[in-house]
Short mmCIF file of C-alpha atoms and ligand atoms in Angstrom, two decimals:
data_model
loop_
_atom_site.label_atom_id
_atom_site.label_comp_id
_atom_site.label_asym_id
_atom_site.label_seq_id
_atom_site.Cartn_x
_atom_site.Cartn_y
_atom_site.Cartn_z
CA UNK A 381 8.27 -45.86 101.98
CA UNK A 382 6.26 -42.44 101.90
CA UNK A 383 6.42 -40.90 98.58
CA UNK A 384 5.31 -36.97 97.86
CA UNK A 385 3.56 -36.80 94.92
CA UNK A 386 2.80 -32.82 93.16
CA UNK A 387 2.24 -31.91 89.44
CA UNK A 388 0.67 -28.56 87.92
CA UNK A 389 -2.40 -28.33 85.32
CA UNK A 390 0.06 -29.81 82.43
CA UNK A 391 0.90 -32.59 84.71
CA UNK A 392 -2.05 -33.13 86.50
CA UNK A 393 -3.81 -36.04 84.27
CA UNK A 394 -0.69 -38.19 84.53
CA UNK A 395 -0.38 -37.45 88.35
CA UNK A 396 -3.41 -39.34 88.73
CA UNK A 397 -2.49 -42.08 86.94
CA UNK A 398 0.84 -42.52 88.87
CA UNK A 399 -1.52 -42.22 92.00
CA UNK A 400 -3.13 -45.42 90.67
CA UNK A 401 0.33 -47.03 90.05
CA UNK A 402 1.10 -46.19 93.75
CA UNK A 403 -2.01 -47.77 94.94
CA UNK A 404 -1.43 -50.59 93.07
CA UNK A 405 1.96 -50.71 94.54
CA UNK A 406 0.99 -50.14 98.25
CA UNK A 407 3.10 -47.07 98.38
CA UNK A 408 1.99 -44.74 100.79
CA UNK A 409 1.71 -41.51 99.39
CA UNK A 410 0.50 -37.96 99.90
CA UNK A 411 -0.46 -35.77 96.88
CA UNK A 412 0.79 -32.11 97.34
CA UNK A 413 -1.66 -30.93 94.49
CA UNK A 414 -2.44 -29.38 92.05
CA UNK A 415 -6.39 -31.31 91.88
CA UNK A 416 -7.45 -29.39 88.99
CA UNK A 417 -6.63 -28.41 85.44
CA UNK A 418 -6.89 -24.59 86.07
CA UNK A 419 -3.58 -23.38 85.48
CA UNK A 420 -0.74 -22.60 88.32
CA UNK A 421 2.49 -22.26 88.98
CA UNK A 422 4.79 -25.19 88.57
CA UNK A 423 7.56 -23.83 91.23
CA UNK A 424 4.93 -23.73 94.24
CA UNK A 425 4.24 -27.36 94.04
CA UNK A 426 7.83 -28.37 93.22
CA UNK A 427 8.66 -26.33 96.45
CA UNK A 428 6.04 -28.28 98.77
CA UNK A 429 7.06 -31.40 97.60
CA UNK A 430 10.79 -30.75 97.55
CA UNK A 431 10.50 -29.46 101.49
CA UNK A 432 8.17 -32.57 102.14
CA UNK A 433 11.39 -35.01 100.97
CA UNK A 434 14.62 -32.19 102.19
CA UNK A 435 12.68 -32.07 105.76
CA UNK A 436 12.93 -36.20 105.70
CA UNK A 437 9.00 -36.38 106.03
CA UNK A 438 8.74 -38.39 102.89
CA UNK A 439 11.61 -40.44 101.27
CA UNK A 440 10.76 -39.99 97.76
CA UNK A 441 9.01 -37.41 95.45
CA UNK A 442 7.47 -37.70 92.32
CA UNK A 443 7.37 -34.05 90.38
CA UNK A 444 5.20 -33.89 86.78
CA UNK A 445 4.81 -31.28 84.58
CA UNK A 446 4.32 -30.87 80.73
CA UNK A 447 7.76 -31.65 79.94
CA UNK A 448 9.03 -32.38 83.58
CA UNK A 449 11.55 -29.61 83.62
CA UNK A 450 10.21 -26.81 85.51
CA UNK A 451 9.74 -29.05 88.28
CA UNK A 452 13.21 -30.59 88.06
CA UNK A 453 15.24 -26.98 88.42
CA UNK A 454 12.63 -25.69 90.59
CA UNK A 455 13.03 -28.75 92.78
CA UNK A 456 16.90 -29.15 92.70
CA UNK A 457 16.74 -25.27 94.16
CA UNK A 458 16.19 -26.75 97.51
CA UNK A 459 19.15 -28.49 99.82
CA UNK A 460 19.05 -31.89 99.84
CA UNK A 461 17.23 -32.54 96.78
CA UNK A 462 18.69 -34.76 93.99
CA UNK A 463 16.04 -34.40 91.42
CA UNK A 464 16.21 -36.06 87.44
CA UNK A 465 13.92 -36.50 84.92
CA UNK A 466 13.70 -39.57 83.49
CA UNK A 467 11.82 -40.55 80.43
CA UNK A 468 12.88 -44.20 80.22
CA UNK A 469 13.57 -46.95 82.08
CA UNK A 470 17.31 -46.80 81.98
CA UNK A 471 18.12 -43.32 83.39
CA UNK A 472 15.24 -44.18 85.82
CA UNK A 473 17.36 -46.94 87.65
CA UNK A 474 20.80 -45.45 87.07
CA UNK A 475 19.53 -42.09 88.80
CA UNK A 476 18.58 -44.31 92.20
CA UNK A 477 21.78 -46.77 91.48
CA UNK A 478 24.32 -43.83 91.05
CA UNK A 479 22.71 -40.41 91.79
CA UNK A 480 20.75 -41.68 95.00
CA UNK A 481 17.90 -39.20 93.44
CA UNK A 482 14.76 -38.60 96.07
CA UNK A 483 12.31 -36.74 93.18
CA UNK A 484 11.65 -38.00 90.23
CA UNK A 485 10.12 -36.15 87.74
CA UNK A 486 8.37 -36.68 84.61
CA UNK A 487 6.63 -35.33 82.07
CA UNK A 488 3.05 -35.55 80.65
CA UNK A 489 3.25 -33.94 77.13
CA UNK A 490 6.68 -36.02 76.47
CA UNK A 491 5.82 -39.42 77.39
CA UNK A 492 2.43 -41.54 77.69
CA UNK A 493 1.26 -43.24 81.23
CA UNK A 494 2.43 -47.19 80.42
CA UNK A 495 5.90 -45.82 80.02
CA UNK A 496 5.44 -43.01 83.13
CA UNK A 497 4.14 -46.13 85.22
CA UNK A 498 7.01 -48.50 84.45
CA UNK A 499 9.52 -45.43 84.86
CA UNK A 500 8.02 -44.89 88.79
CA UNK A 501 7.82 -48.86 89.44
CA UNK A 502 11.75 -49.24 88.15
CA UNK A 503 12.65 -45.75 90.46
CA UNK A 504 10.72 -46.83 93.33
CA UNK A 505 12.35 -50.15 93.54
CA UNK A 506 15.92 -49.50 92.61
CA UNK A 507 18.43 -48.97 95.26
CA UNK A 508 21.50 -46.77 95.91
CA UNK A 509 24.62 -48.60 94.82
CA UNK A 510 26.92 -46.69 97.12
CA UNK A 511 30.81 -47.08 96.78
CA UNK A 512 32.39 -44.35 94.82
CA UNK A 513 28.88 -43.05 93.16
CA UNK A 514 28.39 -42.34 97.48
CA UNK A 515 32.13 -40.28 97.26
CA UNK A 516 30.50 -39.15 93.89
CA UNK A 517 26.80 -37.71 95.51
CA UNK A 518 28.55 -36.43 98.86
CA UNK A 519 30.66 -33.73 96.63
CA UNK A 520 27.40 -32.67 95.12
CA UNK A 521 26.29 -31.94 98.93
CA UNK A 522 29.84 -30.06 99.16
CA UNK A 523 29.08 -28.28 96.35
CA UNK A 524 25.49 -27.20 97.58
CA UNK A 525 26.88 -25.98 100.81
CA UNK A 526 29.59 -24.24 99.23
CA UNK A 527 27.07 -22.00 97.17
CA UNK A 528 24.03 -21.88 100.03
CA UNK A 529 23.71 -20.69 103.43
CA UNK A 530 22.68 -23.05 104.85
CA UNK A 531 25.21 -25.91 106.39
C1 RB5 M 1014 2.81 -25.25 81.71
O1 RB5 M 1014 2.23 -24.78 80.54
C2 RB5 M 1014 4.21 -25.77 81.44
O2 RB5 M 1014 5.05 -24.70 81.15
C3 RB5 M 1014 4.70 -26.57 82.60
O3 RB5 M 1014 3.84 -27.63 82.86
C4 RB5 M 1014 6.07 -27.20 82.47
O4 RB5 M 1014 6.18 -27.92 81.28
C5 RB5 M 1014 7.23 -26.33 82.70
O5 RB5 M 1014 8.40 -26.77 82.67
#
C-alpha cells in the first residue's frame, strides 16, 4: 500500500510522528509537505495529496491540520475522495468498514500522537465491508457526478 501523507504548519509536528508510525509499519509513503513550521495554506497540500489518491497513484492519504478540518472539506472538494476525520479509534475503522474512506485526516491541536498513531494503525488496516455500505458509497459517487463536471 502507498499512502500520501501532507499536513500544514499546525499539523506539521504530528505529521512527523505519523511518518515514524509508517516506518514502523513498512508503509510506503510519500510526504507531500509542508517540512516546516512557517505558516501556509492548508488547501494546497490537501489538494496535492487528494490528486495523489483521486489519480490512483497512492491508495490512501493521511491529511493533518490543527483541528483536521480544513483539510477534510478541502480534500472532499476533489472527485473521488472520501475523506473523514477521525479522532478515535471507532470512527477510524467504521470510516474504512462502511465509508471505504482513502484520506484520513486528523488533527494536531485536538488529539495527542499515541492516540493519532493508533487512529492511522486501526485505518490502515481495516478493510471495506462492502454489501449495502458498497450500494451506500456508490450513491455518494452519483451524487458527486451529479453536481461536477466531470463524469
Ligand atoms: C492554521 O492556523 C489552522 O487554521 C489550520 O491548521 C486548520 O486547523 C484549519 O482547519
Amino acid at each position: 500500500m502507498r499512502v500520501a501523507v501532507g499536513s500544514d504548519h499546525g499539523g506539521f509536528r504530528l505529521k512527523q510522528e505519523i511518518i515514524r508510525v509508517l516506518e514502523e509499519e513498512g508503509v510506503e509513503f510519500r510526504d507531500f509537505g509542508t517540512f516546516s513550521l512557517e505558516s501556509c495554506d492548508y488547501p494546497e497540500i490537501a489538494l496535492m495529496v487528494a490528486e495523489a489518491v483521486a489519480g490512483e497513484e497512492y491508495h490512501r492519504g493521511i491529511l493533518i491540520c490543527g483541528t483536521g478540518i480544513g483539510v477534510a472539506i478541502a480534500a472532499n472538494k476533489v472527485p473521488g475522495v472520501r475523506a473523514a476525520l477521525c479522532h478515535d479509534t471507532f470512527s477510524a475503522r467504521m470510516a474504512r468498514e462502511h465509508n471505504d474512506t482513502n484520506i484520513l485526516t486528523l488533527g494536531e491541536r485536538v488529539i495527542g500522537p499515541g492516540l493519532a498513531a493508533e487512529i492511522v494503525r486501526v485505518w490502515l488496516k481495516a478493510e471495506f465491508a462492502g454489501g449495502r455500505h458498497e450500494r451506500r458509497v456508490k450513491k455518494i459517487a452519483a451524487i458527486e457526478r451529479r453536481t461536477t463536471k466531470i463524469k
